[in-house]
Coordinates of C-alpha atoms and ligand atoms in Angstrom, one line a residue:
M1 CA -11.6 4.3 -1.5
K2 CA -8.3 5.5 -3.0
V3 CA -6.1 7.4 -0.3
G4 CA -3.1 9.6 -0.5
I5 CA -0.6 10.1 2.1
L6 CA 1.2 13.8 2.6
G7 CA 4.2 13.6 4.9
A8 CA 4.8 10.2 3.7
T9 CA 8.4 9.6 4.5
G10 CA 8.2 10.7 8.3
A11 CA 7.2 8.9 11.4
V12 CA 3.5 9.4 11.3
G13 CA 3.7 8.8 7.7
Q14 CA 5.3 5.3 7.9
K15 CA 2.8 4.6 10.8
F16 CA 0.0 5.3 8.3
I17 CA 1.6 3.2 5.7
R18 CA 1.7 0.1 8.3
L19 CA -1.6 0.5 9.7
L20 CA -3.5 0.8 6.2
Q21 CA -1.8 -2.6 4.9
N22 CA -4.9 -4.7 4.6
H23 CA -7.5 -2.3 5.4
P24 CA -11.0 -3.5 4.2
W25 CA -11.8 0.2 2.8
F26 CA -8.9 2.3 1.9
E27 CA -6.0 1.7 -0.5
I28 CA -2.9 4.0 -0.5
C29 CA -2.4 4.9 -4.2
A30 CA -0.2 8.2 -4.0
L31 CA 2.5 9.1 -1.6
G32 CA 3.6 13.0 -1.1
A33 CA 6.9 14.6 0.9
S34 CA 9.1 17.4 0.4
E35 CA 11.1 18.7 -2.5
R36 CA 14.1 16.3 -0.7
S37 CA 12.0 13.0 -1.6
A38 CA 9.9 13.9 -4.7
G39 CA 10.8 11.9 -7.8
K40 CA 12.5 9.2 -5.6
R41 CA 11.3 5.7 -5.1
Y42 CA 9.7 5.5 -1.5
K43 CA 12.5 3.0 -0.3
Q44 CA 15.1 5.6 -1.4
A45 CA 13.2 8.7 0.0
A46 CA 12.3 7.2 3.4
N47 CA 14.4 5.7 6.5
W48 CA 11.9 2.9 7.3
V49 CA 11.7 2.7 11.0
E50 CA 8.8 0.5 11.5
D51 CA 9.5 -3.1 12.7
V52 CA 7.6 -4.7 9.8
P53 CA 9.0 -5.1 6.4
L54 CA 8.1 -2.2 4.1
P55 CA 5.7 -3.7 1.8
N56 CA 6.9 -4.0 -1.8
H57 CA 4.3 -2.1 -3.7
I58 CA 4.9 0.9 -1.3
A59 CA 8.9 0.6 -1.7
E60 CA 8.5 0.8 -5.6
M61 CA 6.2 3.9 -5.5
T62 CA 7.6 7.2 -6.7
V63 CA 7.2 9.8 -4.0
A64 CA 5.4 13.1 -5.5
T65 CA 5.4 16.8 -4.4
C66 CA 2.6 17.6 -2.3
E67 CA 0.5 19.4 -5.1
P68 CA -3.1 18.5 -5.5
S69 CA -2.4 17.9 -9.3
A70 CA -0.3 15.0 -8.3
F71 CA -3.1 13.6 -6.1
S72 CA -6.0 13.7 -9.0
E73 CA -6.9 9.7 -8.5
V74 CA -7.3 9.9 -4.9
D75 CA -10.4 10.0 -3.1
F76 CA -9.0 11.7 0.3
V77 CA -5.6 12.4 1.9
F78 CA -4.0 11.5 5.3
S79 CA -1.7 14.1 6.6
G80 CA 1.4 13.4 8.6
L81 CA 3.0 16.8 7.3
D82 CA 5.3 19.0 9.3
S83 CA 3.6 21.9 10.9
S84 CA 5.9 24.1 9.3
V85 CA 4.0 23.3 5.8
A86 CA 0.6 22.1 6.8
T87 CA -1.3 25.2 6.6
A88 CA -0.6 25.6 3.0
I89 CA -0.4 22.3 1.7
E90 CA -3.6 21.1 3.4
G91 CA -5.5 24.4 2.6
A92 CA -4.7 23.7 -0.9
F93 CA -5.9 20.1 -0.9
A94 CA -9.4 21.4 0.9
R95 CA -9.7 24.0 -2.0
A96 CA -9.0 21.4 -4.4
G97 CA -11.8 19.6 -3.4
I98 CA -9.8 16.7 -1.7
P99 CA -11.0 16.1 1.7
V100 CA -7.9 16.1 4.5
I101 CA -7.7 13.9 7.6
S102 CA -4.9 15.6 9.5
N103 CA -2.6 14.7 12.1
A104 CA -0.9 18.4 12.0
K105 CA -1.9 21.1 14.7
N106 CA -2.2 23.6 12.3
Y107 CA -6.1 23.8 11.8
R108 CA -7.2 22.0 15.2
M109 CA -8.4 25.2 16.8
D110 CA -10.2 26.3 13.7
N111 CA -13.9 27.0 14.7
S112 CA -15.1 25.2 11.7
V113 CA -12.7 22.2 11.8
P114 CA -13.8 19.0 13.8
L115 CA -11.0 18.1 16.3
L116 CA -12.1 14.4 16.4
V117 CA -11.8 11.4 19.0
P118 CA -14.9 9.3 17.7
E119 CA -15.6 7.9 20.9
V120 CA -15.5 11.4 22.5
N121 CA -17.1 13.9 20.3
P122 CA -18.5 11.9 16.9
E123 CA -21.4 14.8 16.7
H124 CA -18.8 17.3 16.1
I125 CA -18.4 16.2 12.3
A126 CA -21.5 18.2 11.7
L127 CA -18.9 21.2 11.5
I128 CA -17.7 20.2 8.5
Q129 CA -20.9 21.9 6.9
S130 CA -19.7 25.4 7.9
Q131 CA -16.3 24.9 6.2
S132 CA -16.0 27.0 3.0
F133 CA -12.9 25.7 1.2
T134 CA -15.1 24.7 -1.9
E135 CA -18.5 26.0 -3.0
D136 CA -20.0 22.7 -3.2
G137 CA -18.7 21.3 0.0
S138 CA -16.4 18.6 -1.5
G139 CA -13.0 19.7 0.1
W140 CA -12.5 20.3 4.0
I141 CA -10.5 19.2 6.7
V142 CA -10.9 16.9 9.9
T143 CA -7.9 16.7 12.7
N144 CA -7.1 14.6 15.4
P145 CA -5.7 16.0 18.5
N146 CA -2.4 16.0 20.2
C147 CA -1.1 12.6 21.5
V148 CA -1.6 14.1 25.3
A149 CA -4.9 15.2 24.4
V150 CA -6.0 11.8 23.2
P151 CA -5.9 9.8 26.0
L152 CA -6.6 12.6 28.3
S153 CA -9.9 13.3 26.6
L154 CA -10.7 9.6 26.4
A155 CA -10.3 9.4 30.2
L156 CA -12.2 12.6 31.6
N157 CA -14.8 12.1 28.9
P158 CA -16.9 9.9 31.3
L159 CA -15.9 11.8 34.4
H160 CA -17.1 15.1 32.9
K161 CA -20.3 13.7 32.0
E162 CA -21.0 12.4 35.7
F163 CA -19.2 14.8 38.1
G164 CA -18.2 18.2 35.8
I165 CA -14.6 18.9 35.5
E166 CA -13.4 21.9 37.5
T167 CA -9.7 21.7 37.7
V168 CA -6.9 19.3 36.4
V169 CA -3.2 19.0 37.5
L170 CA -1.2 16.5 35.5
T171 CA 2.5 15.7 34.4
T172 CA 3.3 13.5 31.2
M173 CA 5.5 10.9 30.6
Q174 CA 6.2 11.1 26.8
A175 CA 7.6 8.2 25.0
V176 CA 10.6 9.3 22.7
S177 CA 8.7 8.1 19.3
G178 CA 6.5 11.4 19.9
A179 CA 9.5 13.4 18.8
G180 CA 9.6 11.7 15.1
Y181 CA 12.6 10.2 13.8
P182 CA 15.7 10.9 14.9
G183 CA 13.9 12.5 17.5
V184 CA 15.7 13.4 21.1
P185 CA 19.5 13.0 21.0
S186 CA 20.1 9.8 22.6
L187 CA 22.8 11.2 25.1
D188 CA 19.8 13.5 26.2
I189 CA 17.2 10.8 26.9
L190 CA 18.7 7.4 27.9
G191 CA 18.9 6.8 31.5
N192 CA 17.3 10.5 32.0
V193 CA 14.0 12.5 32.1
V194 CA 13.7 15.7 30.4
P195 CA 11.3 18.1 32.4
F196 CA 10.4 20.1 29.1
I197 CA 8.9 19.5 25.6
S198 CA 9.0 22.4 23.3
G199 CA 5.3 23.7 22.2
E200 CA 3.6 20.7 24.2
E201 CA 2.0 22.1 27.4
P202 CA -0.1 25.0 25.9
K203 CA -1.9 22.7 23.4
I204 CA -3.5 20.1 26.1
A205 CA -5.9 22.6 27.9
P206 CA -7.5 24.2 24.7
E207 CA -7.5 20.7 22.7
T208 CA -9.0 19.0 25.6
Q209 CA -11.7 21.4 26.3
K210 CA -12.4 21.7 22.6
L211 CA -12.8 18.1 22.5
L212 CA -15.2 18.0 25.4
A213 CA -17.4 20.5 24.2
T214 CA -21.1 20.3 23.4
L215 CA -22.5 21.2 19.8
N216 CA -25.3 23.8 20.2
N217 CA -26.8 24.9 16.9
G218 CA -23.7 24.5 15.3
E219 CA -21.4 26.4 17.9
L220 CA -18.9 24.7 20.2
D221 CA -19.9 25.4 23.8
E222 CA -16.6 24.4 25.6
P223 CA -16.3 23.8 29.2
H224 CA -13.7 26.0 31.0
F225 CA -11.9 24.2 33.7
A226 CA -8.3 25.2 34.5
L227 CA -5.7 23.0 33.6
Q228 CA -2.1 22.9 34.7
A229 CA 0.3 20.6 32.9
T230 CA 4.1 19.4 32.6
A231 CA 5.2 17.8 29.8
T232 CA 8.1 15.5 30.3
R233 CA 10.2 13.2 27.7
V234 CA 11.1 9.7 29.3
P235 CA 13.0 7.0 27.8
S236 CA 10.3 4.7 27.0
I237 CA 9.7 3.9 23.2
N238 CA 5.8 4.3 22.9
G239 CA 2.8 5.1 24.9
H240 CA 2.3 8.6 26.4
M241 CA 1.6 8.2 30.3
I242 CA -0.3 10.9 32.1
S243 CA -0.3 11.2 36.1
A244 CA -3.7 13.7 36.8
T245 CA -5.3 14.7 39.9
V246 CA -8.9 16.1 39.2
K247 CA -11.3 18.6 41.2
F248 CA -14.8 18.2 39.7
K249 CA -18.2 20.3 40.2
R250 CA -19.6 17.5 42.5
T251 CA -17.5 15.6 44.8
P252 CA -18.0 11.8 44.2
K253 CA -18.8 9.9 47.5
N254 CA -16.3 7.3 47.0
I255 CA -13.6 5.7 44.5
N256 CA -16.5 3.2 43.7
E257 CA -18.9 5.9 42.2
V258 CA -16.0 7.1 40.1
K259 CA -15.3 3.5 38.6
E260 CA -19.0 3.1 38.1
A261 CA -19.1 6.2 36.0
I262 CA -15.9 5.0 34.0
Q263 CA -17.6 1.3 33.5
S264 CA -21.0 2.3 32.7
W265 CA -19.9 5.0 30.0
E266 CA -21.3 3.6 26.6
N267 CA -19.0 4.1 23.5
P268 CA -21.0 6.2 21.2
I269 CA -19.9 4.4 18.1
A270 CA -20.0 0.8 19.3
E271 CA -22.7 0.1 17.0
L272 CA -20.6 1.0 14.1
N273 CA -18.3 -1.8 14.3
L274 CA -15.4 0.5 12.9
P275 CA -12.0 -1.7 11.6
S276 CA -9.6 0.3 14.1
S277 CA -12.1 0.5 16.8
P278 CA -10.6 -1.2 20.1
S279 CA -13.3 -4.0 21.4
E280 CA -13.0 -2.4 24.8
V281 CA -11.9 1.4 24.6
I282 CA -11.2 2.0 28.2
K283 CA -9.4 -0.7 30.3
L284 CA -9.5 0.1 33.8
H285 CA -6.3 -1.9 35.6
E286 CA -6.9 -2.8 39.1
E287 CA -3.3 -3.9 39.8
E288 CA -1.2 -0.8 41.2
R289 CA 1.8 -1.8 39.1
Y290 CA -0.2 -1.5 35.7
P291 CA -0.7 0.4 33.3
Q292 CA 3.2 0.2 31.6
P293 CA 3.8 1.5 28.5
R294 CA 5.9 -1.4 27.3
L295 CA 3.7 -4.3 28.8
H296 CA 0.3 -2.5 27.2
A297 CA 0.5 0.5 24.6
D298 CA 0.3 -2.4 22.1
Q299 CA -2.7 -3.8 23.1
E300 CA -6.0 -3.9 20.9
G301 CA -3.7 -2.5 17.9
G302 CA -2.5 0.4 20.0
M303 CA -5.9 2.0 20.0
Q304 CA -7.1 1.1 23.7
L305 CA -6.8 3.5 26.7
H306 CA -5.2 2.3 29.8
M307 CA -6.4 3.6 33.2
G308 CA -5.1 2.8 36.6
R309 CA -3.6 4.0 40.0
L310 CA -7.5 5.1 40.3
R311 CA -7.8 6.5 44.1
M312 CA -9.6 9.4 46.0
A313 CA -6.9 12.2 46.3
E314 CA -5.5 14.1 49.3
V315 CA -5.9 17.0 47.2
F316 CA -8.7 18.1 44.9
D317 CA -10.9 14.4 44.5
I318 CA -9.3 11.8 42.7
S319 CA -6.0 11.0 40.9
F320 CA -5.3 8.5 38.0
V321 CA -2.8 7.3 35.6
A322 CA -4.0 7.2 31.7
M323 CA -1.9 5.9 29.0
A324 CA -2.1 5.2 25.2
H325 CA 0.1 4.3 22.4
N326 CA 1.3 7.7 20.7
T327 CA 1.8 7.3 17.4
I328 CA -0.9 5.1 17.0
R329 CA -4.0 6.0 19.1
G330 CA -2.4 9.5 19.4
A331 CA -1.8 10.0 15.7
A332 CA -2.1 7.7 12.6
G333 CA -4.5 5.1 13.9
G334 CA -6.7 7.9 15.4
A335 CA -6.7 9.6 12.0
I336 CA -7.7 6.4 10.5
L337 CA -10.5 5.9 13.0
N338 CA -11.7 9.5 12.1
A339 CA -12.0 8.5 8.4
E340 CA -13.7 5.1 9.2
L341 CA -16.2 7.4 11.1
L342 CA -16.5 9.7 8.4
Y343 CA -16.9 6.9 5.8
K344 CA -19.5 4.9 7.7
K345 CA -21.4 8.5 8.2
G346 CA -21.2 8.8 4.2
I347 CA -19.3 12.0 4.4
L348 CA -16.3 10.7 2.8
K349 CA -17.8 9.4 -0.4
Ligands
LIG1 P1 8.7 14.1 10.6 O1 9.0 12.6 10.9 O2 9.6 15.0 10.7 O3 7.8 13.9 9.4 C1 7.6 15.0 8.4 C2 7.0 14.8 7.2 O4 6.8 16.2 6.4 C3 8.0 14.3 6.1 O5 7.3 13.6 5.2 C4 8.6 15.3 5.3 O6 9.0 15.0 4.0 C5 7.4 16.2 5.3 N1 7.6 17.5 4.9 C6 8.5 18.6 5.6 N2 8.7 19.5 4.9 C7 7.8 19.4 3.7 C8 7.7 20.2 2.5 N3 8.3 21.7 2.2 N4 6.7 19.8 1.8 C9 6.1 18.6 2.0 N5 6.5 18.1 2.8 C10 7.3 18.2 3.9 O7 7.2 14.4 11.6 P2 6.5 13.3 12.3 O8 6.8 12.9 13.9 O9 6.1 12.1 11.5 O10 5.2 14.2 12.5 C11 4.4 14.7 11.5 C12 3.4 15.5 11.7 O11 2.3 14.9 12.7 C13 3.6 16.9 12.7 O12 2.6 17.8 12.4 C14 3.4 16.5 14.1 O13 3.4 17.5 14.9 C15 2.2 15.4 14.1 N6 2.2 14.4 15.2 C16 3.1 13.7 15.4 C17 3.1 12.8 16.4 C18 4.2 11.8 16.7 O14 3.9 11.1 17.7 N7 5.4 11.6 16.0 C19 1.7 12.6 16.9 C20 0.8 13.6 16.9 C21 1.0 14.5 15.8 P3 10.8 14.8 3.8 O15 11.1 13.2 4.2 O16 10.9 14.8 2.4 O17 11.3 15.7 4.5

């Protein structure tokens, strides 16, 4: 399929370009960014920060403005647009009959827009049918969650199914790449921790609850657990770590019952063999010093969820840490996996 990238010059846009090299199904045919970049060759418009060479054919492509008319040859677009412009631009593409697979937060909480992590809620793609961007249903939007809600929902999903979540208290330790480029000033973050990330905490509970919702007769039935989050920025480069303590509706008898719930969870999309799927979705580390962002964030193409420090808790029921690569599993790689699911299900065609 022919693919366009909106916000192609940004941190997430660059990750799309990197991950789509040699993709078996998707080929990049158009790149879009702001008026500042439009009309320039990609190599002049973008400050390439990926640690692999910029592919030659991409370097020479001319960046377009993000107007649907400049993307008439593509079958769908990925969006890594700044949220200040994503509502108008993504909506215009959907109304023009061009499906949008987005990273931006703008449409995530819209009732008719799937907020998708394929291993958690693949059935939510049915919501696309209730979108009204076009009369013939050719234009629609699917989003992926914030880079904390992705690892959190992957970790909580098997536990919620088995025990029912009642309360979650968590602290995030978020890598600097999550702030885009150039991101946090070096003098703020080197040898330091910043105990606040603007706009981050309010997204975590509603997005996680939407992800864990069941779909009944076309309506999402969300679990209403309490969640208290503190989001911090730490000097790791890639990989957001979460430390969580959870109270369940049904208290597990012991930690082995919790391990069993995680290990016996069945990946609902396993048999689809999607190109970006990790072979093992949840890696549960037994070593107390693992997982670590520097050692594990890149494993399985950056698409694996790492859990560890699983233990019974003195307050509530259990504690654990969860970690995933924020710009791959938590952004561009997650969006590509969404597109692969939609392609395999015949919705992208
Ligand atoms: P970024 O590096 O600042 O890139 C923003 C992109 O949007 C650039 O390509 C920029 O083009 C484009 N843009 C800005 N204003 C525009 C306009 N008026 N018209 C068209 N394009 C415009 O941001 P990022 O970190 O890649 O994040 C992109 C999106 O993904 C955001 O919505 C963010 O919240 C979300 N996200 C990011 C992460 C992460 O880990 N970084 C994770 C999950 C979700 P120019 O270069 O021409 O300005």
